[in-house]
Short mmCIF file of C-alpha atoms in Angstrom, two decimals:
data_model
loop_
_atom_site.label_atom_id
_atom_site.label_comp_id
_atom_site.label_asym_id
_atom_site.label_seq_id
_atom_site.Cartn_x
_atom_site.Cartn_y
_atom_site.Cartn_z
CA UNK A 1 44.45 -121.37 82.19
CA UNK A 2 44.63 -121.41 78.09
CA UNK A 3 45.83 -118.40 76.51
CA UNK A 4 45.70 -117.65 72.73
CA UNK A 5 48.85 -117.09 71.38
CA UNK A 6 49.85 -114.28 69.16
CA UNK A 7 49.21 -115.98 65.76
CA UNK A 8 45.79 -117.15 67.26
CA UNK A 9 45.05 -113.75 68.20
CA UNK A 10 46.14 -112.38 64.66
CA UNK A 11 43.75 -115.19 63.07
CA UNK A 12 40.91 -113.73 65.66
CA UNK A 13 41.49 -110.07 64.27
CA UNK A 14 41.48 -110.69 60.73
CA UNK A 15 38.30 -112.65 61.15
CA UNK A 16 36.51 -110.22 62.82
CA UNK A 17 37.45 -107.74 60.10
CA UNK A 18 36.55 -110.09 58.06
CA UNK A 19 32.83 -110.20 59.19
CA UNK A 20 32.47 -106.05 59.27
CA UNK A 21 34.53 -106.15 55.49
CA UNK A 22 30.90 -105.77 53.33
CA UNK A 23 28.96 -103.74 50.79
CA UNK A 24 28.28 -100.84 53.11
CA UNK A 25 31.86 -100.29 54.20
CA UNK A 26 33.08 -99.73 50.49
CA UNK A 27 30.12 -97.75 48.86
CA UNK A 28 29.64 -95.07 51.83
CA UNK A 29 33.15 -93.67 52.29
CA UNK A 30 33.77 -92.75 48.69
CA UNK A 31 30.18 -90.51 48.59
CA UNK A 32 30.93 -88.61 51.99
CA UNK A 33 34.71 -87.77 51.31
CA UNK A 34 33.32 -86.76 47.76
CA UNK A 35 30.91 -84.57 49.42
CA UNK A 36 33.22 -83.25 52.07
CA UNK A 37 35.53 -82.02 49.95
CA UNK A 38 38.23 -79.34 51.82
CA UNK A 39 36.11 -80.74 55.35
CA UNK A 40 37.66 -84.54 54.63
CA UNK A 41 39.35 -85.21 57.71
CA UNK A 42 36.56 -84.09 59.76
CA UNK A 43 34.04 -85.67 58.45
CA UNK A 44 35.71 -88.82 58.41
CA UNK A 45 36.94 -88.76 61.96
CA UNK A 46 33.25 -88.34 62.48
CA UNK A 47 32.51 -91.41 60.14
CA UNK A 48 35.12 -93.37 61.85
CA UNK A 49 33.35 -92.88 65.20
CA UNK A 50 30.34 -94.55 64.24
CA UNK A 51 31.74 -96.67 61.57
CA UNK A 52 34.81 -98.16 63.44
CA UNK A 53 34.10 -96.91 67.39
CA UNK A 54 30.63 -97.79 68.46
CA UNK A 55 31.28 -101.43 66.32
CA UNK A 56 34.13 -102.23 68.48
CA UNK A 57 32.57 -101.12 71.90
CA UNK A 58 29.40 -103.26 70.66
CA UNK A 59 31.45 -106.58 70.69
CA UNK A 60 33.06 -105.50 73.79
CA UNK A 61 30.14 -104.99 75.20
CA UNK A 62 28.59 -108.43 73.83
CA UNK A 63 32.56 -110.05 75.48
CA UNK A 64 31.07 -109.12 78.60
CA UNK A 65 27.73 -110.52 79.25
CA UNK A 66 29.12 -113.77 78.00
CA UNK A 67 26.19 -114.09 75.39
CA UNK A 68 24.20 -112.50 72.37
CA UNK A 69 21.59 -109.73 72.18
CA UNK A 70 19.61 -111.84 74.33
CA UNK A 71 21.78 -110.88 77.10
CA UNK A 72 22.49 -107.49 76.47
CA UNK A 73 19.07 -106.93 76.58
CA UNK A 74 17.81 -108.74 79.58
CA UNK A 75 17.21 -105.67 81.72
CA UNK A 76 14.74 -104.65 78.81
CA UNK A 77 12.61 -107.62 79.53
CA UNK A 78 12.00 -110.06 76.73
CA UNK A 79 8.84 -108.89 75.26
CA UNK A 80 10.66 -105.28 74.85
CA UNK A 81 14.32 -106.94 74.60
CA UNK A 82 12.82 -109.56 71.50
CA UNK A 83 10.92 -106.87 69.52
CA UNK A 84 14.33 -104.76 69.54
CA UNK A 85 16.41 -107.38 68.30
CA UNK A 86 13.58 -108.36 65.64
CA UNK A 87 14.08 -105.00 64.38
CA UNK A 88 17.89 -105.46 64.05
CA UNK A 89 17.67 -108.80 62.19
CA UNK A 90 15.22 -107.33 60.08
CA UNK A 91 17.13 -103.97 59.42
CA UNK A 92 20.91 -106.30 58.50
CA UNK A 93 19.00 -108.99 56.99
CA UNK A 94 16.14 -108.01 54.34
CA UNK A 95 14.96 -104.99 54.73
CA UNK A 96 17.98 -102.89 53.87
CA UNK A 97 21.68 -105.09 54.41
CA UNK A 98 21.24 -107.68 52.39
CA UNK A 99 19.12 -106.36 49.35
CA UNK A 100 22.26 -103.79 49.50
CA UNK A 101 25.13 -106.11 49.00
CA UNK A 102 23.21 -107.03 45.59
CA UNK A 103 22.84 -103.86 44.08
CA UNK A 104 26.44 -102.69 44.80
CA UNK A 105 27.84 -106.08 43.12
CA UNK A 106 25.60 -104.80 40.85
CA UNK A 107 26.52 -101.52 40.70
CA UNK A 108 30.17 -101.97 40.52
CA UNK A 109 30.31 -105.19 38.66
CA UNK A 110 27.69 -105.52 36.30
CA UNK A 111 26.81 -101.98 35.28
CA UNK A 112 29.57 -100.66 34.00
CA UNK A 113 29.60 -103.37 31.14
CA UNK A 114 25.22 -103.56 30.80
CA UNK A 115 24.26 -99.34 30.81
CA UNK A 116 22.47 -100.44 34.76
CA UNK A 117 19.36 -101.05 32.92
CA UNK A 118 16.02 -102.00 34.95
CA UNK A 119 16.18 -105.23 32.88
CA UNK A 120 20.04 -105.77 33.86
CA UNK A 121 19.59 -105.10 37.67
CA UNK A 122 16.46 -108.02 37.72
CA UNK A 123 18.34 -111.06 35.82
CA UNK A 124 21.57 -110.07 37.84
CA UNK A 125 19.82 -110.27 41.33
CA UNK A 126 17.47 -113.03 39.95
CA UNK A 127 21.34 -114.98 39.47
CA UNK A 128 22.25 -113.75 42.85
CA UNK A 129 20.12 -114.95 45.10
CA UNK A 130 19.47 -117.92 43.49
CA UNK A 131 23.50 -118.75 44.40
CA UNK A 132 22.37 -116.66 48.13
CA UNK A 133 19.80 -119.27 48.15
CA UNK A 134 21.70 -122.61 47.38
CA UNK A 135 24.45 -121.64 49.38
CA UNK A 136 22.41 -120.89 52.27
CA UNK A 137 20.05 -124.02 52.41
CA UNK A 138 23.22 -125.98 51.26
CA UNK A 139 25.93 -124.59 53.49
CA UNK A 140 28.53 -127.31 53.80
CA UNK A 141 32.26 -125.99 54.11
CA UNK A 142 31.65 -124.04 50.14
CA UNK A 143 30.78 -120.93 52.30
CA UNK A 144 34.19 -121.13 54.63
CA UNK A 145 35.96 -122.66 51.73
CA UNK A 146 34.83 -119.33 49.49
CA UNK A 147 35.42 -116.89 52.43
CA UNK A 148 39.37 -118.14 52.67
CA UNK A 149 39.84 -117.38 49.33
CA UNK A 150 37.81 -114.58 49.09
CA UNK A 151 39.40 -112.31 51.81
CA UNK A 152 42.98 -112.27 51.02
CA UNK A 153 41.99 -111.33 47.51
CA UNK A 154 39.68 -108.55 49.07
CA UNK A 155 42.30 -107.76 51.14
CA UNK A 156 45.13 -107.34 48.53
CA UNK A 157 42.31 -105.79 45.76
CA UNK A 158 41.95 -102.92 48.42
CA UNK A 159 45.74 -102.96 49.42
CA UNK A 160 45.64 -101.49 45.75
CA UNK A 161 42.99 -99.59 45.43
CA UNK A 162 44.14 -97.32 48.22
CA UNK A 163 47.73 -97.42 47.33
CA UNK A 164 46.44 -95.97 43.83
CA UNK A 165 44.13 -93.31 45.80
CA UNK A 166 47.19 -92.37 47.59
CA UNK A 167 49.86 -92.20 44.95
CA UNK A 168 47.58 -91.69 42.22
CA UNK A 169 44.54 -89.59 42.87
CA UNK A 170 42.40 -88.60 39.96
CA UNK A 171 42.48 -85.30 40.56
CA UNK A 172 42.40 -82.15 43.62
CA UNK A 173 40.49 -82.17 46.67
CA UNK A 174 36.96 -80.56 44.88
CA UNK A 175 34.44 -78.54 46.82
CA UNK A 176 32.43 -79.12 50.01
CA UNK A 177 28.68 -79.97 49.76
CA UNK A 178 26.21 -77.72 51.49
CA UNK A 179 25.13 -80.48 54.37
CA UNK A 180 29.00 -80.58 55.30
CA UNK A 181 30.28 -76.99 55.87
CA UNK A 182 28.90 -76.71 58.98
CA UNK A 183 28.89 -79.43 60.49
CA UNK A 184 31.43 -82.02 59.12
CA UNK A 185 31.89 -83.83 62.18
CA UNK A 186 28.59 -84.28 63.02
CA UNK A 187 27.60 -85.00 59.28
CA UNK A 188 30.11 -87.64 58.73
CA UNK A 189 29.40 -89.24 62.39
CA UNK A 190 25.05 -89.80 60.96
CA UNK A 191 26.72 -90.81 57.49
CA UNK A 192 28.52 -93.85 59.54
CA UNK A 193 25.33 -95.49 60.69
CA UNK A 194 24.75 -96.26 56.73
CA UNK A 195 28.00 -99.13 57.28
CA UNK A 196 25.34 -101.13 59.47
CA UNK A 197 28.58 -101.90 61.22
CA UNK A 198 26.99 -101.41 64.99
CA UNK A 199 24.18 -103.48 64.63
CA UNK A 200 26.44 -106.09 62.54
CA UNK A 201 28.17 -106.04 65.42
CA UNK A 202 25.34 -107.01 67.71
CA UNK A 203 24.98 -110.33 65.82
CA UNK A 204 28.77 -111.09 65.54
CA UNK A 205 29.69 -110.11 68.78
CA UNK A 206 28.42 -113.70 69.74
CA UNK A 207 30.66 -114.99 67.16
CA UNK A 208 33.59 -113.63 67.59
CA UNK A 209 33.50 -114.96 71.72
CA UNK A 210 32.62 -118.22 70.65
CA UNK A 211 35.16 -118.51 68.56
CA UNK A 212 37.77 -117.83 71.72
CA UNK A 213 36.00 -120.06 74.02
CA UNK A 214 36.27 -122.93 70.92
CA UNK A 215 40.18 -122.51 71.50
CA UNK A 216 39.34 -123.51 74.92
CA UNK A 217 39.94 -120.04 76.57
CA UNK A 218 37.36 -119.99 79.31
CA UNK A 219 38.08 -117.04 82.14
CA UNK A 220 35.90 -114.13 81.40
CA UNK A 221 38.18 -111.86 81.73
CA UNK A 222 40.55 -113.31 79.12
CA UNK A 223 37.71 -113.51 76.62
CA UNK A 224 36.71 -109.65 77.19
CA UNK A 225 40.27 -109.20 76.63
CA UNK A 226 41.06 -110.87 73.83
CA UNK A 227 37.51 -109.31 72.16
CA UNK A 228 39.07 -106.25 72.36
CA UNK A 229 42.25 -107.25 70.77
CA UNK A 230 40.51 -108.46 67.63
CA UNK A 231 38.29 -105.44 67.80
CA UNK A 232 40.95 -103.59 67.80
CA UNK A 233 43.08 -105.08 64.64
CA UNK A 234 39.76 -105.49 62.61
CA UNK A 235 39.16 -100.92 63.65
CA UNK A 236 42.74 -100.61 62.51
CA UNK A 237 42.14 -102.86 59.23
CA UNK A 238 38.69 -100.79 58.88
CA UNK A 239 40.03 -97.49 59.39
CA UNK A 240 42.57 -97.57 56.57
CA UNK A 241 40.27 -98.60 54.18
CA UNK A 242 37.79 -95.84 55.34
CA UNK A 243 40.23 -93.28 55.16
CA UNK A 244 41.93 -94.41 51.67
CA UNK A 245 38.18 -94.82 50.17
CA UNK A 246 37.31 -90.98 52.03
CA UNK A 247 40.38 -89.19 50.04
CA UNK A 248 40.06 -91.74 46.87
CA UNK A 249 36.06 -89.73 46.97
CA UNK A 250 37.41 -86.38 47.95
CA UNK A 251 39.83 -86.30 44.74
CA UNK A 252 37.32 -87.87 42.10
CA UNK A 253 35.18 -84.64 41.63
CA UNK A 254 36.61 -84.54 38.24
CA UNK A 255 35.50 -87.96 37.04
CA UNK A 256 32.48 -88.56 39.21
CA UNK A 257 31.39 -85.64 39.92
CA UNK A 258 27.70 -86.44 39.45
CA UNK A 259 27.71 -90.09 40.63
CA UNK A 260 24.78 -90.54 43.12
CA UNK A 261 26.69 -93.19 45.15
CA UNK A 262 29.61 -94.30 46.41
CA UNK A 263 29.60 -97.78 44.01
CA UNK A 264 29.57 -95.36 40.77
CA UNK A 265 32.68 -93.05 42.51
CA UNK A 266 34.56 -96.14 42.48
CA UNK A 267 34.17 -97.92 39.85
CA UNK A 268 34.41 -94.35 37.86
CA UNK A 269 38.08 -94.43 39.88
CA UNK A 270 38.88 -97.97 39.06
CA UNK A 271 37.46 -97.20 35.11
CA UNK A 272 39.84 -94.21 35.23
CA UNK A 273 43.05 -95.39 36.67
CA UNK A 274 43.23 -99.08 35.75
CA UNK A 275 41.06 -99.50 32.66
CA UNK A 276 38.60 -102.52 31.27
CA UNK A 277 40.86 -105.10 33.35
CA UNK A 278 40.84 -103.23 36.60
CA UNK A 279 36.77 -103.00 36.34
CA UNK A 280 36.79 -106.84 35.89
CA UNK A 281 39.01 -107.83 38.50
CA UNK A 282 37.09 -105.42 40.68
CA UNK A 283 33.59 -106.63 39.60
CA UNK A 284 34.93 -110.18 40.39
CA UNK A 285 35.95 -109.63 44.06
CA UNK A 286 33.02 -107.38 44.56
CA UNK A 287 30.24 -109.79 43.84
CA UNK A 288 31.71 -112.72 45.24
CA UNK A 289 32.70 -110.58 48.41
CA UNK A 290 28.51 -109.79 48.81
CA UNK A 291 27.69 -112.95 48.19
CA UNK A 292 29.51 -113.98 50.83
CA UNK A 293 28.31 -111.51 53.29
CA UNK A 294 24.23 -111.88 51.82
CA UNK A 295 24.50 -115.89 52.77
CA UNK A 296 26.07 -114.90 56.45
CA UNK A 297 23.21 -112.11 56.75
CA UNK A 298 20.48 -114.49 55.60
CA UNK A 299 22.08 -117.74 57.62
CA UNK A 300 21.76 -115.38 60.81
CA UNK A 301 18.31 -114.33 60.23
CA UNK A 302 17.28 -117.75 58.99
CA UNK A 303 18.74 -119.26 62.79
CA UNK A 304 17.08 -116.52 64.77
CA UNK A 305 13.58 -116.15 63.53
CA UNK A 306 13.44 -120.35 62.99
CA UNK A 307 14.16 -120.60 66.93
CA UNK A 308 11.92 -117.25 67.91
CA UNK A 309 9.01 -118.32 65.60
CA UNK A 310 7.41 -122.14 64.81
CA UNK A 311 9.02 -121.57 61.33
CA UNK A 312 11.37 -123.79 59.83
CA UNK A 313 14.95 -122.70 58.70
CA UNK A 314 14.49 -123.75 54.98
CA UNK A 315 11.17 -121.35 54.89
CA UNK A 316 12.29 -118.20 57.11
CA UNK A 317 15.64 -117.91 54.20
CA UNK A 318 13.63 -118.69 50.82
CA UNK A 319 11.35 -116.30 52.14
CA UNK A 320 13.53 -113.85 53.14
CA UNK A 321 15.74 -114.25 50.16
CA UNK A 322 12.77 -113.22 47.84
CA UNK A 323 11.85 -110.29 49.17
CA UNK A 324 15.36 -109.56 49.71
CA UNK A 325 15.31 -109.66 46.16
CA UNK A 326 12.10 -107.57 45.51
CA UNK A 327 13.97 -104.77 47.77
CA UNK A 328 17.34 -104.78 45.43
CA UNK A 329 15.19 -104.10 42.61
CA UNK A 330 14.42 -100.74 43.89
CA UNK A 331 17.88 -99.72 42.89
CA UNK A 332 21.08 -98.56 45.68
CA UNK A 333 20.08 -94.85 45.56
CA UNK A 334 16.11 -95.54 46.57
CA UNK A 335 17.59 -98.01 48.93
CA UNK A 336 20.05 -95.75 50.31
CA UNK A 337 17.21 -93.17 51.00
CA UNK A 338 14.49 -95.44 52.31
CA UNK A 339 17.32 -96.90 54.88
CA UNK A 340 18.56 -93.85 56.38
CA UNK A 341 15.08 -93.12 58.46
CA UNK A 342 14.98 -96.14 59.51
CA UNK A 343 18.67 -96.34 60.46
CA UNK A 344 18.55 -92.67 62.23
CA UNK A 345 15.48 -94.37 64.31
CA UNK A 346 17.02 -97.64 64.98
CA UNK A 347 20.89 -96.25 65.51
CA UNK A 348 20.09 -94.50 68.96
CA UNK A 349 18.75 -97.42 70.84
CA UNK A 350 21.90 -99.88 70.05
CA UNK A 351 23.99 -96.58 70.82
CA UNK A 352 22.34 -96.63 74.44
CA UNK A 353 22.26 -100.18 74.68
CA UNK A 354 25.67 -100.62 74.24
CA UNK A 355 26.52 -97.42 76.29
CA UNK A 356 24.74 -98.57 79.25
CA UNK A 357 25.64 -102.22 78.85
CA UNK A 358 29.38 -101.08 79.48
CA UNK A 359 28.97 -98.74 82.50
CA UNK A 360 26.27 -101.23 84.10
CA UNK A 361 28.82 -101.67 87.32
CA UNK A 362 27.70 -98.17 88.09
CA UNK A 363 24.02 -99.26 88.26
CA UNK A 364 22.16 -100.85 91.57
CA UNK A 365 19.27 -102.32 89.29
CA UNK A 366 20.04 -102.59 85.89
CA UNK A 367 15.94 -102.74 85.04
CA UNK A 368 15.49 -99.45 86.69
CA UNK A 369 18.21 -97.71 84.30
CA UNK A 370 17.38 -99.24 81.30
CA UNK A 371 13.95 -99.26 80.88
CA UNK A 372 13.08 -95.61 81.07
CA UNK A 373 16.40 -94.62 79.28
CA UNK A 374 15.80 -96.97 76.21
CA UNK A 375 12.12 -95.82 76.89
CA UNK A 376 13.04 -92.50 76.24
CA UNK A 377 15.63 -92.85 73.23
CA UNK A 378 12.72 -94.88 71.34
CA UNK A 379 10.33 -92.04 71.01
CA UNK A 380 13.20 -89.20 69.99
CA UNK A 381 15.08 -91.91 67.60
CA UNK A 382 11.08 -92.58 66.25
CA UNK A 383 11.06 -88.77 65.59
CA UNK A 384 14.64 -88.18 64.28
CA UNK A 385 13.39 -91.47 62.15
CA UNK A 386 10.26 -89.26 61.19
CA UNK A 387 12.21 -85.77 60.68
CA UNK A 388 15.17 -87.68 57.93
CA UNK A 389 12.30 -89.14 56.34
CA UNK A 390 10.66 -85.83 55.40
CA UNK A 391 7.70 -85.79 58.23
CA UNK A 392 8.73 -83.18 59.76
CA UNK A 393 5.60 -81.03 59.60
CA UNK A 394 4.33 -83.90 61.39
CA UNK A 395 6.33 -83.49 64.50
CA UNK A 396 5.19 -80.61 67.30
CA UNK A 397 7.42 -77.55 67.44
CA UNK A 398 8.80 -78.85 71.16
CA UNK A 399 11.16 -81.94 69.48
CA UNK A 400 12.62 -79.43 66.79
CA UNK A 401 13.72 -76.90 69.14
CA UNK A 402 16.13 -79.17 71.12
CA UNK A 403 19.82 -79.11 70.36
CA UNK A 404 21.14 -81.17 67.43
CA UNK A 405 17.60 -81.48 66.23
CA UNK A 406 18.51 -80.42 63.17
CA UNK A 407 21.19 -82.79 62.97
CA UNK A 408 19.35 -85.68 63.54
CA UNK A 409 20.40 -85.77 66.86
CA UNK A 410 17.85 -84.62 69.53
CA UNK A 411 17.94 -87.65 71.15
CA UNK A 412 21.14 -86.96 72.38
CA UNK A 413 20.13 -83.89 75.34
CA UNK A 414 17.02 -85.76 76.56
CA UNK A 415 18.63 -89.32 76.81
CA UNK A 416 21.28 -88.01 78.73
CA UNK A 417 18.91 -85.87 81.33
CA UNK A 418 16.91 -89.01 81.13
CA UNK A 419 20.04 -90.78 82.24
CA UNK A 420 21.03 -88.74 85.14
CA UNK A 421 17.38 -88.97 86.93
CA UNK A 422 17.01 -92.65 86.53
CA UNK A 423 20.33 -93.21 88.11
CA UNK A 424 19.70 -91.05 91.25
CA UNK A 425 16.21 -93.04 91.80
CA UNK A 426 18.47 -95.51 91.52
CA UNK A 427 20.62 -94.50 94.16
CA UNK A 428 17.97 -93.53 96.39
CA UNK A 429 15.51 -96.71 95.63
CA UNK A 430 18.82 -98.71 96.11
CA UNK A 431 20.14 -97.16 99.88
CA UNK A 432 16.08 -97.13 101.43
CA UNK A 433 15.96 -100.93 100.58
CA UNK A 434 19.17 -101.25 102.24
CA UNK A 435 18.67 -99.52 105.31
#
């Protein structure tokens, strides 16, 4: 029986961190701790569930059917089971994802220096997919050759950053926004579906066991295992970025106090503490770091929809790469806001998913437990979806009066009630075919 040995397993967890280390996990912390103010460490305990939590149960999850989201969606069917995951390719690929990692190399790189002009943003992410592009249809080893050089450097650039947010804040924890005295928990748990991480995780989940069984470990149980070992080094490595990058937001109220994102927090931070040199070395690791993760996100999408559709590779990514492009030109603050609907909608369903993948021992037919539970999270995420997107006066007085409506999380009662039927027909369908 081959076992990984501890420097193997090391190289596992830094890879999977690695693959969750993108755009969305530096620009989101900075705005919520910012806005959290005296709340910080609730909100981000919050943040880390959904940012750090339902990511590693995902790939756990993934460990344990042995396969992709194909698997973990069998009991779905795979008319219902396909059109889910097409909305997850299209949500981390380029729709929202990878239009995002351009505008925040954009943000924190080229901005500063060009004013963030219209006419800036367009030649920048004209130049950036155009690389996305030819790295992508021209893979070779330049993508794992750029990725080993680019890590350590984002690794030891962040190593700094938070050391200096630490040691060197730019100022006293500043007051608490109005959507986070209440709530901060709950707040900074909805502003953790904005990392992407979750449904990231749904694609690399696949990766990260292949790359065990390539080392020749085989026993099922050994790759589940050693899934959660590198999930669990790549939550620690994530979770001390998030919370240096939470306080580094919740002490800049005196020099970005009006920044609209968490890309203009830090690079008014970096600006601040290190000067013109710190803003370049930043802008450097920044854009090649989203480069990097843009030709992963495309590379996935371009393999799935090429085998689900008679499309070829070369015309699913050229095509996706230009309207990724079309999408960045919106700008990160209209992006931000057109993803979060869509993110509240979609969010729910991998939640269950994953949930119900885990506990499936528990289940007598799988199909019987998933289908109306998924059933039912669809049509409250679809109106949580409508209700963050400003519809609400759209949506009958019945879905706003649950608990957590307000919060964006009405799903929550009715899933679980949903739950707890299904699973005594369950029971009961399960003992009369029995007897």
């Amino acid at each position: 029986m081959t076992r990984l040995k501890s420097f193997d397993l090391l190289a596992l967890g830094f890879m999977t961190f690695a693959l969750f280390l993108g755009a969305g996990n530096i620009i989101f912390p900075p705005s919520a701790g910012l806005a959290a103010g005296d709340h910080l460490w609730r909100a981000a305990l919050g943040f880390l569930l959904t940012g750090v939590g339902l990511p590693l149960l995902t790939v756990v999850a993934l460990a344990r059917v042995g396969g992709g989201m194909d698997r973990l969606t069998a009991p779905l069917g795979k008319v219902a089971g396909a059109l889910l995951a097409v909305a997850v390719y299209l949500a981390i690929g380029p729709l929202f994802a990878t239009p995002r990692t351009a505008v925040v190399a954009f943000e924190m790189g080229i901005a500063p220096f060009s004013g963030g002009s219209a006419g800036s943003l367009l030649l920048f992410s004209v130049l950036y997919f155009a690389a996305v592009l030819f790295l992508t249809l021209n893979p070779g080893q330049l993508v794992n050759r750029i990725g080993k050089f680019i890590t350590p450097i984002l690794l030891a650039a962040l190593i700094v950053l938070g050391g200096a947010a630490l040691f060197a804040p730019a100022g006293e924890i500043g007051e608490t926004a109005a959507g986070y005295r209440n709530t901060p928990m709950l707040k900074g748990f909805l502003e953790g579906y904005l990392t992407m991480d979750t449904l990231g995780a749904l694609v690399f989940g696949i990766v990260i066991a292949t790359a065990i069984r390539d080392r020749g470990v085989i026993e099922p149980r050994l790759v589940t295992r050693y899934s959660m070992a590198a999930g669990v080094i790549a939550a620690i490595g994530l979770s001390l970025v998030y919370l240096t990058l939470f306080y580094l937001g919740a002490t800049s109220h005196g020099i970005a106090g009006e920044a609209q994102n968490g890309g203009q927090i830090l690079t008014a931070y970096v600006q601040h503490t290190f000067g013109t040199p710190g803003s370049l070395l930043l802008a450097l690791v920044i854009t090649l770091a989203c480069l990097t993760t843009a030709v992963g996100l495309i590379t996935a999408c371009g393999e799935f929809f090429s085998q689900l559709l008679p499309v070829s590779y070369r015309a699913v990514v050229i095509v996706f790469a230009l309207f990724s492009l079309a999408v960045a030109n919106q700008g990160l603050t209209q992006l931000i806001s057109v993803s979060v609907p869509v993110l509240v909608g979609l969010y729910p369903l991998a939640i269950v998913l994953v949930g119900l993948s885990l506990l499936d021992r528990f289940w007598l037919s799988q199909s019987r437990v998933f289908v109306p539970v998924m059933a039912v999270t669809l049509v409250f995420g679809v109106v949580d979806g409508l209700a963050a997107a400003g519809f609400s006066s759209a949506i009958p007085a019945v879905f706003t009066q649950l608990p957590l409506a307000e919060q964006s999380m009405g799903w929550l009662v009715p899933v679980l009630v949903t739950l707890v039927l299904t699973v005594i027909v369950d029971r009961l369908v399960g003992m009369r075919r029995a007897a």
